């Protein structure tokens, strides 16, 4: 089976691209640059980059140490980029019209959303790295990420509580159920650990980061700035749970009998997505061992495979009938033969739809 | 999860039970057999036998990594009402279990009724146990020493309310600790063997990890093993990938935490 090449780890530097493009876009007078790149161009990247290899890479310790530190650098770059953008706005680097403001807002949303996989990676670690994850999650507008996500890993397949979406549930229903539950769940988590650093002190760190960020937005653009930040925070929170819906739809106990022990999650091997989002789409593998760092994750051989990347599926999920049209065949194909790995093959301009054949029909070697 | 139902009611008090001739000897004899147990099913049978010999009806043993509440880290041995087990799982109660929380930061056995500062959901978890027969419960932490991060918790339950709160708790505590630590030791050995098998860790890998843990540098290790520095670096590259770590220091730390070395 194909292993990643020696230059493969360099791709993970693209995790720094979203905050960088946010600043560059503002400086260059193209405020929508990041949004266009992430939501318009990136989904087409499979045509050039294809899928990631199935086998893990074996890199020397210097490379793995750098990869291990990369999320900390990314967290710092996210924070610095946001501060830089706010300073530029305050210094009069203003946007010319409403269209530019909308473009900037969309790019800001894209950058904040891309901070979540970095924060996610860091909160699964210990010490200063977990603290950086808390701060970044607060900056992105989702301060309860640590508490609700750690609890999410302690349950599997349970659809009665909003930990796993129900088979017959739309993203709107799931997010509506999950959002208030996530805040309660995070509160319970931090209260449970109140005698440790992950207790209320941890929650205070992330909430404090969010408050400071809101204040900075206020200083940069007054009340309108705070309102923009809070609206983007709400959009980030919706998107986080919508992606959680995509990651676990159809894999709960109402659909798969051993979902509690299986800890199933959909996976996607799009290389660019893996680089930019630190392999968060290798979700089945992540749930088998949440302590495994992103650069050691590999696609699980029997994982259910998404018919496309997160960005197109995020939009598709907003139309429940359309989402089911794409996902039900994928779920049925996986149930028939988990090892078949039905997924977008090779380098394609458009990654959907996937053709699902009889068991054994798609066993050609993938790129 | 392995479950065995036990539903016999006992009318004797704890003091009466432990005062029976040969009580401690019979309990110790069962505990000793744990060392030689080969499979979780055998451990379950012995847990049931030990529980009954000790004068209780139900028992639960859980082992997990301290501070890590991810599902994959927990292993349960359940000699109790299976309906409680299903409902416990459905509510994901172990992520907020007051007994597990107590064992995570204490070493002293305690009656469950004496655990303070419970949240509403923790009180509900405790009430669920009462509903399914554990009217009185004795919680015994199984701590670890050194770098080992896996710990355990044994909960022994009785249908009789106030059973463990009465006289005799001090003697019972000694035997409870012994049972908890033997169960804990069994699981540490079992999970170590599982990890070695699943990750294909060789004796040479373990030797390399011990050298690193002892503070030996690469040149010293190469000299000890009669290999080149490059060969040692390559071996570390492969071993780090197996263990999912970035460096040899992290690998040695992980190996110590998980009981590999």
XYZ file of C-alpha atoms in Angstrom:
628
model
C 0.000 0.000 0.000
C 1.150 3.529 -0.748
C 2.838 5.454 2.060
C 3.135 9.219 2.257
C 6.188 10.686 0.527
C 8.943 12.530 2.311
C 7.489 15.933 1.467
C 4.030 15.006 2.733
C 4.540 16.535 6.217
C 5.180 19.931 4.586
C 1.513 20.004 3.642
C 0.540 20.406 7.291
C 1.981 23.924 7.160
C -1.234 24.798 5.311
C -2.894 24.875 8.745
C -1.334 28.367 8.932
C -2.969 29.398 5.663
C -6.419 30.511 6.895
C -5.282 33.168 9.402
C -2.528 34.257 6.996
C -4.951 34.664 4.111
C -7.286 36.612 6.388
C -4.612 39.234 7.024
C -3.270 39.214 3.464
C -6.772 39.603 2.075
C -7.376 42.698 4.178
C -3.998 44.200 3.271
C -4.484 43.479 -0.429
C -7.977 44.877 -0.552
C -9.490 41.440 -1.212
C -11.343 40.872 2.082
C -13.204 37.832 0.714
C -9.910 36.110 -0.228
C -9.919 33.469 2.520
C -13.609 32.668 2.162
C -13.255 32.269 -1.603
C -10.157 30.104 -1.186
C -11.630 27.842 1.475
C -15.193 27.513 0.263
C -14.676 27.974 -3.459
C -11.261 26.701 -4.493
C -10.298 24.187 -1.793
C -13.132 21.724 -2.478
C -11.764 21.419 -6.020
C -8.305 20.550 -4.747
C -8.902 16.833 -4.958
C -8.371 17.195 -8.698
C -4.726 18.038 -8.052
C -3.914 16.494 -4.717
C -6.167 13.449 -4.594
C -6.588 11.372 -1.458
C -4.173 10.793 1.393
C -2.415 7.427 1.575
C -3.946 4.631 3.657
C -0.661 3.752 5.357
C 1.068 5.852 8.014
C 4.230 7.739 7.319
C 7.486 6.981 9.054
C 9.346 10.213 9.580
C 12.414 10.998 11.601
C 12.099 12.497 15.061
C 13.019 15.991 13.934
C 10.042 16.042 11.552
C 7.642 14.507 14.078
C 8.757 16.940 16.783
C 8.018 19.853 14.430
C 4.650 18.367 13.531
C 3.949 17.902 17.225
C 4.631 21.590 17.896
C 2.776 22.854 14.825
C -0.658 23.189 16.524
C 0.872 25.476 19.143
C 2.334 27.633 16.381
C -0.996 27.593 14.575
C -2.814 28.710 17.731
C -0.380 31.608 18.129
C -0.744 32.559 14.460
C -4.557 32.507 14.750
C -4.425 34.803 17.767
C -1.844 37.095 16.199
C -3.721 37.267 12.905
C -6.950 38.223 14.636
C -5.171 40.858 16.697
C -3.443 42.131 13.564
C -6.684 42.431 11.653
C -8.317 44.333 14.501
C -5.341 46.691 14.754
C -5.527 47.331 10.998
C -9.230 48.122 11.228
C -8.681 50.446 14.162
C -5.909 52.234 12.350
C -8.304 53.103 9.596
C -7.637 50.279 7.172
C -11.305 50.446 6.468
C -13.421 48.501 4.043
C -14.953 50.477 1.250
C -18.504 49.276 1.090
C -21.049 46.871 2.460
C -19.937 44.178 0.036
C -16.373 44.414 1.346
C -17.627 44.193 4.913
C -19.653 41.084 4.081
C -16.646 39.547 2.354
C -14.481 40.299 5.353
C -17.068 38.881 7.721
C -17.228 35.656 5.727
C -13.431 35.389 5.685
C -13.331 36.039 9.412
C -15.883 33.271 9.937
C -13.763 30.941 7.779
C -10.633 31.745 9.796
C -12.392 31.269 13.137
C -13.854 27.968 11.972
C -10.403 26.772 10.894
C -9.171 27.535 14.400
C -11.461 24.874 15.822
C -9.495 21.824 14.520
C -6.336 23.375 15.972
C -8.043 23.939 19.336
C -9.466 20.413 19.126
C -5.982 18.952 18.677
C -4.603 20.946 21.604
C -7.375 20.147 24.096
C -6.588 16.458 23.658
C -3.111 17.129 25.000
C -1.863 18.162 28.424
C -0.293 21.090 30.203
C 0.461 24.283 28.314
C -0.845 22.811 25.061
C -4.279 22.174 26.536
C -4.260 25.707 27.938
C -3.476 27.073 24.472
C -6.353 25.017 23.124
C -8.699 26.565 25.696
C -7.551 30.065 24.798
C -7.948 29.430 21.073
C -11.407 27.938 21.519
C -12.386 31.064 23.446
C -10.963 33.321 20.741
C -12.927 31.464 18.047
C -16.103 32.054 20.033
C -16.676 28.508 21.335
C -15.306 28.476 24.884
C -16.989 25.212 25.929
C -15.144 23.096 23.348
C -12.973 21.292 25.913
C -15.754 20.353 28.303
C -18.336 19.216 25.792
C -15.858 17.492 23.509
C -14.114 15.482 26.216
C -17.531 14.303 27.368
C -18.425 13.498 23.738
C -15.505 11.039 23.773
C -16.828 9.370 26.901
C -20.053 8.320 25.183
C -20.546 6.493 21.947
C -23.570 5.957 19.785
C -26.047 7.372 22.279
C -28.763 9.219 20.371
C -31.196 9.841 23.250
C -28.797 12.470 24.465
C -27.518 14.794 21.717
C -24.101 13.173 21.567
C -24.727 11.293 18.330
C -27.336 12.490 15.787
C -30.415 10.384 15.210
C -30.836 8.674 11.864
C -34.083 10.524 11.091
C -32.853 13.878 12.361
C -31.860 16.871 10.253
C -28.872 19.054 11.047
C -31.260 21.749 12.240
C -32.902 19.413 14.726
C -29.583 18.058 15.926
C -27.908 21.430 16.403
C -31.022 22.726 18.121
C -30.799 19.806 20.553
C -27.060 19.811 20.927
C -26.145 23.451 21.463
C -27.850 23.959 24.837
C -26.832 20.434 25.845
C -23.187 21.206 24.957
C -23.111 24.128 27.359
C -24.726 22.063 30.142
C -22.430 19.151 29.388
C -19.340 21.363 29.531
C -20.489 22.849 32.837
C -20.907 19.320 34.274
C -17.447 18.339 33.040
C -15.701 21.314 34.567
C -17.667 20.967 37.787
C -16.751 17.296 37.978
C -13.085 18.224 37.756
C -13.347 21.329 39.891
C -10.435 20.286 42.081
C -8.062 20.058 39.100
C -6.737 22.455 36.479
C -9.366 21.182 34.044
C -12.067 22.363 36.394
C -13.524 25.839 36.621
C -10.093 27.373 36.077
C -10.032 25.778 32.623
C -13.476 27.104 31.784
C -12.523 30.548 33.085
C -9.495 30.571 30.759
C -11.536 29.921 27.637
C -14.366 32.256 28.639
C -11.844 34.927 29.539
C -10.230 34.607 26.103
C -13.633 35.069 24.484
C -14.396 38.138 26.573
C -11.014 39.723 25.789
C -11.559 39.051 22.078
C -14.980 40.673 22.236
C -13.469 43.709 23.970
C -10.829 43.965 21.236
C -13.559 43.888 18.603
C -15.295 46.653 20.538
C -12.140 48.737 20.624
C -11.628 48.232 16.900
C -15.157 48.897 15.720
C -17.349 49.847 18.633
C -20.656 48.163 19.327
C -20.896 47.002 15.736
C -17.585 45.203 16.172
C -18.816 43.298 19.226
C -22.017 42.412 17.391
C -20.045 41.101 14.401
C -17.859 38.984 16.697
C -20.837 37.508 18.501
C -22.617 36.748 15.218
C -19.507 34.998 13.898
C -19.199 33.107 17.205
C -22.787 31.906 16.777
C -22.023 30.831 13.206
C -18.904 28.978 14.404
C -20.893 27.185 17.107
C -23.549 26.166 14.588
C -20.878 24.955 12.155
C -18.990 22.962 14.807
C -22.108 20.994 15.632
C -23.139 20.699 12.018
C -19.764 19.100 11.324
C -20.286 16.871 14.360
C -23.592 15.872 12.716
C -21.768 15.007 9.485
C -19.114 13.073 11.417
C -21.571 10.792 13.199
C -24.844 10.784 11.230
C -26.296 7.316 10.806
C -23.756 5.749 13.149
C -25.703 5.812 16.394
C -27.423 2.988 18.258
C -30.672 3.657 16.358
C -28.891 2.646 13.172
C -25.907 0.432 14.043
C -26.375 -2.216 16.774
C -22.875 -2.017 18.248
C -22.435 1.735 17.894
C -21.529 2.079 21.577
C -18.547 -0.247 21.353
C -17.733 0.607 17.735
C -17.349 4.379 18.310
C -17.983 4.952 14.608
C -17.289 8.141 12.725
C -17.253 9.015 9.018
C -13.874 9.510 7.407
C -12.681 11.483 4.388
C -9.258 11.116 2.802
C -9.096 14.451 0.980
C -5.463 15.486 1.339
C -5.979 19.244 1.430
C -8.705 18.934 4.044
C -6.415 16.726 6.118
C -3.605 19.240 5.961
C -5.673 22.332 6.704
C -7.783 20.709 9.406
C -5.144 18.457 10.986
C -6.830 15.212 9.930
C -10.007 15.918 11.887
C -11.843 14.076 9.093
C -10.168 10.798 10.100
C -12.833 10.675 12.715
C -13.291 6.946 13.194
C -9.577 6.557 13.945
C -9.729 9.534 16.271
C -12.516 7.937 18.304
C -10.595 4.664 18.630
C -7.816 6.484 20.485
C -8.389 10.161 21.179
C -4.826 10.613 22.435
C -3.251 9.847 19.040
C -1.815 13.086 17.606
C -3.070 14.179 14.183
C 0.124 13.308 12.284
C -0.130 9.680 13.458
C -3.752 9.214 12.395
C -4.455 7.024 9.402
C -7.778 6.139 7.760
C -9.332 3.112 9.445
C -9.632 0.161 7.088
C -13.301 -0.450 7.893
C -14.460 3.109 8.394
C -17.533 4.551 6.700
C -16.319 7.006 4.039
C -17.919 10.343 3.276
C -18.983 10.965 -0.314
C -17.303 14.380 -0.186
C -15.389 16.811 1.994
C -16.698 18.778 4.963
C -17.155 22.070 3.098
C -19.569 20.816 0.407
C -21.321 18.523 2.896
C -21.745 21.391 5.357
C -23.789 23.259 2.769
C -25.589 20.141 1.603
C -26.598 19.270 5.162
C -28.585 22.507 5.348
C -31.032 20.869 2.927
C -31.948 17.644 4.753
C -33.453 15.874 1.715
C -30.303 16.575 -0.298
C -28.069 15.409 2.537
C -29.910 12.114 2.815
C -29.710 11.660 -0.956
C -25.921 11.683 -0.716
C -25.445 9.971 2.631
C -27.981 7.142 2.630
C -26.264 5.268 -0.220
C -22.925 5.733 1.562
C -24.359 4.374 4.809
C -26.016 1.418 3.082
C -22.811 0.596 1.206
C -20.813 0.645 4.426
C -23.337 -1.526 6.247
C -23.204 -4.088 3.423
C -19.424 -4.253 3.442
C -17.437 -2.056 5.837
C -14.151 -2.979 4.177
C -15.303 -1.813 0.744
C -14.314 1.825 1.459
C -16.636 3.538 -0.989
C -15.287 7.043 -1.373
C -14.386 9.592 -4.047
C -11.654 7.922 -6.065
C -8.594 9.456 -7.595
C -8.190 13.014 -8.740
C -11.563 14.468 -9.649
C -12.818 17.950 -10.203
C -15.994 17.233 -8.297
C -15.747 14.744 -5.461
C -19.376 13.641 -5.549
C -21.320 11.570 -6.345
C -19.683 8.300 -5.477
C -20.840 5.209 -7.328
C -21.837 2.430 -4.976
C -21.787 -1.051 -6.440
C -22.353 -4.522 -5.104
C -20.004 -5.803 -2.417
C -16.566 -6.238 -3.922
C -17.358 -4.010 -6.874
C -15.031 -1.151 -5.889
C -11.921 -3.011 -4.973
C -9.611 -1.286 -7.507
C -6.627 0.408 -6.000
C -7.260 3.979 -4.985
C -4.976 6.994 -5.429
C -18.439 -5.651 29.702
C -19.140 -8.922 31.468
C -22.163 -9.297 33.708
C -23.364 -11.907 36.121
C -26.576 -11.498 38.092
C -26.685 -12.052 41.864
C -29.915 -11.446 43.719
C -29.832 -13.267 47.026
C -30.852 -11.274 50.102
C -28.806 -11.524 53.278
C -30.210 -10.672 56.715
C -26.943 -10.665 58.698
C -25.132 -7.451 59.589
C -21.588 -6.798 58.435
C -20.260 -7.429 61.953
C -22.001 -10.801 62.053
C -20.636 -11.744 58.650
C -16.996 -10.894 59.362
C -17.201 -12.560 62.769
C -17.943 -15.951 61.230
C -15.074 -18.427 61.758
C -12.599 -18.514 58.862
C -14.143 -15.505 57.143
C -10.921 -13.702 56.279
C -9.218 -16.944 55.195
C -12.026 -17.830 52.785
C -11.980 -14.357 51.226
C -8.197 -14.348 50.870
C -8.299 -17.793 49.252
C -10.597 -16.472 46.512
C -8.539 -13.334 46.017
C -5.374 -15.385 45.619
C -6.924 -17.255 42.692
C -7.185 -14.001 40.787
C -3.460 -14.033 40.119
C -3.766 -17.138 37.972
C -6.932 -16.091 36.116
C -6.479 -16.242 32.348
C -9.478 -14.421 30.912
C -11.943 -11.686 31.862
C -14.728 -14.269 32.156
C -12.732 -16.070 34.819
C -12.101 -12.796 36.635
C -15.837 -12.157 36.599
C -16.566 -15.554 38.166
C -13.973 -14.903 40.857
C -15.355 -11.429 41.526
C -18.803 -12.884 41.998
C -17.405 -15.576 44.318
C -15.359 -13.051 46.304
C -18.369 -10.752 46.664
C -20.544 -13.542 47.968
C -17.827 -14.783 50.315
C -17.404 -11.263 51.691
C -21.114 -11.109 52.526
C -22.295 -8.773 49.801
C -24.433 -9.321 46.678
C -23.039 -7.118 43.934
C -19.700 -5.776 42.774
C -18.351 -3.608 40.007
C -14.708 -3.126 39.121
C -13.637 -0.498 36.610
C -10.138 0.350 35.402
C -9.289 3.532 33.465
C -6.568 6.061 32.736
C -6.568 8.821 35.336
C -7.787 12.097 33.866
C -8.800 10.579 30.529
C -12.534 9.978 30.237
C -12.540 8.727 26.676
C -14.670 5.633 26.221
C -11.817 3.471 24.960
C -9.900 3.746 28.224
C -12.527 2.113 30.420
C -12.806 -1.595 31.178
C -15.592 -2.904 33.403
C -16.137 -6.157 35.255
C -19.754 -6.236 36.407
C -21.107 -8.720 38.924
C -24.450 -6.984 39.261
C -27.954 -6.543 37.865
C -27.658 -6.457 34.046
C -30.529 -3.975 33.810
C -28.441 -1.494 35.816
C -25.577 -2.020 33.388
C -27.732 -1.263 30.342
C -29.215 1.817 31.886
C -25.820 2.974 33.160
C -24.449 2.690 29.633
C -27.460 4.378 28.064
C -27.011 7.370 30.354
C -23.222 7.329 29.867
C -23.077 7.612 33.633
C -19.417 6.718 33.926
C -18.440 10.115 32.559
C -20.003 11.644 35.664
C -19.860 8.734 38.114
C -19.341 9.889 41.729
C -17.534 6.687 42.685
C -15.101 6.926 39.778
C -14.548 10.610 40.604
C -13.854 9.717 44.227
C -11.362 6.987 43.270
C -9.582 9.374 40.890
C -8.420 11.609 43.702
C -8.569 9.490 46.876
C -6.980 6.294 48.124
C -9.085 5.631 51.212
C -12.023 3.200 50.936
C -15.326 4.802 51.880
C -19.029 4.135 52.123
C -20.703 5.665 49.067
C -23.151 7.473 51.344
C -20.245 9.458 52.811
C -19.046 10.919 49.498
C -19.783 14.644 49.669
C -20.444 17.423 47.191
C -22.351 15.493 44.568
C -24.001 17.221 41.641
C -27.575 16.439 40.687
C -26.514 14.032 37.948
C -24.117 12.288 40.334
C -26.890 11.862 42.889
C -29.031 10.423 40.099
C -26.238 7.990 39.202
C -26.061 6.910 42.836
C -29.851 6.548 43.000
C -29.755 4.368 39.889
C -27.428 1.965 41.700
C -29.832 1.839 44.660
C -32.719 1.123 42.299
C -30.937 -1.966 41.046
C -29.986 -3.434 44.380
C -26.945 -1.579 45.663
C -28.691 -0.035 48.651
C -25.407 0.187 50.535
C -22.098 0.438 48.681
C -18.471 0.340 49.722
C -16.127 2.167 47.315
C -12.499 1.025 47.232
C -9.981 2.967 45.103
C -7.152 1.006 43.492
C -4.394 3.571 43.013
C -1.146 3.178 41.105
C 2.382 4.096 42.002
C 5.157 5.649 39.955
C 4.370 6.752 36.438
C 1.525 4.282 35.884
C -1.559 6.296 35.053
C -4.076 3.459 35.053
C -6.146 3.262 38.240
C -9.150 1.275 39.360
C -12.288 1.432 41.460
C -14.080 -1.438 43.158
C -17.647 -0.906 44.353
C -19.112 -3.666 46.539
C -22.860 -3.459 47.040
C -25.439 -4.925 49.371
C -29.226 -5.052 49.111
C -29.337 -4.247 52.808
C -29.530 -0.513 53.484
C -26.849 0.598 55.942
C -24.935 -2.691 55.608
C -21.519 -1.091 55.210
C -22.299 1.925 57.366
C -22.536 -0.278 60.468
C -19.862 -1.850 62.645
C -17.163 -3.942 60.946
C -16.164 -1.486 58.248
C -12.522 -1.318 59.331
C -11.952 -5.058 58.893
C -13.914 -5.150 55.665
C -11.782 -2.310 54.320
C -8.618 -4.455 54.531
C -10.143 -7.250 52.482
C -11.771 -4.826 50.066
C -8.424 -3.192 49.390
C -6.799 -6.539 48.813
C -9.470 -7.543 46.294
C -9.339 -4.160 44.535
C -5.573 -4.205 44.188
C -5.513 -7.767 42.851
C -8.159 -6.885 40.276
C -6.215 -3.772 39.386
C -2.980 -5.725 39.021
C -4.683 -8.307 36.824
C -6.030 -5.649 34.486
C -2.705 -3.802 34.286
C -1.024 -7.044 33.199
C -3.845 -7.885 30.800
C -3.887 -4.477 29.140
C -0.125 -4.451 28.901
C -0.254 -7.753 27.033
C -3.029 -6.428 24.787
C -1.059 -3.316 23.948
C 2.069 -5.309 23.160
C 0.092 -7.636 20.921
C -1.950 -4.948 19.122
C 0.994 -2.651 18.492
C 3.400 -5.488 17.737
C 5.873 -4.331 20.394
C 8.900 -6.629 20.457
C 11.200 -7.438 23.406
C 13.838 -5.297 21.674
C 11.399 -2.395 21.630
C 10.820 -2.812 25.367
C 14.557 -2.892 25.935
C 14.947 0.335 23.952
C 12.204 1.960 26.011
C 13.857 0.919 29.255
C 17.171 2.328 28.107
C 15.532 5.637 27.284
C 13.669 5.667 30.583
C 16.972 5.074 32.358
C 18.427 8.169 30.692
C 20.916 6.466 28.373
C 21.910 8.461 25.292
C 21.827 7.104 21.736
C 25.560 6.366 21.628
C 25.413 4.437 24.890
C 22.420 2.435 23.680
C 24.167 1.709 20.380
C 27.191 0.516 22.280
C 25.073 -1.693 24.586
C 23.274 -3.281 21.647
C 26.247 -3.481 19.305
C 24.480 -1.347 16.693
C 25.171 1.947 14.933
C 23.631 5.254 15.993
C 21.764 5.360 12.692
C 20.266 1.930 13.312
C 19.077 3.007 16.775
C 17.541 6.165 15.299
C 15.704 4.051 12.706
C 14.393 1.741 15.381
C 13.105 4.706 17.332
C 11.437 6.059 14.208
C 9.477 2.808 13.839
C 8.723 2.495 17.541
C 7.476 6.098 17.779
C 5.113 5.382 14.905
C 3.819 2.249 16.637
C 3.177 4.137 19.875
C 1.806 7.238 18.119
C 4.314 9.647 19.634
C 6.682 12.326 18.333
C 9.896 11.397 20.122
C 11.674 8.709 22.060
C 11.189 10.648 25.298
C 7.441 10.747 24.704
C 7.455 7.037 23.830
C 9.288 6.130 27.041
C 6.909 8.291 29.063
C 3.875 6.671 27.431
C 5.306 3.198 27.988
C 5.763 3.953 31.691
C 2.268 5.437 32.015
C 0.663 2.425 30.379
C 2.714 -0.132 32.282
C 4.752 -1.414 29.325
C 7.993 -0.846 31.239
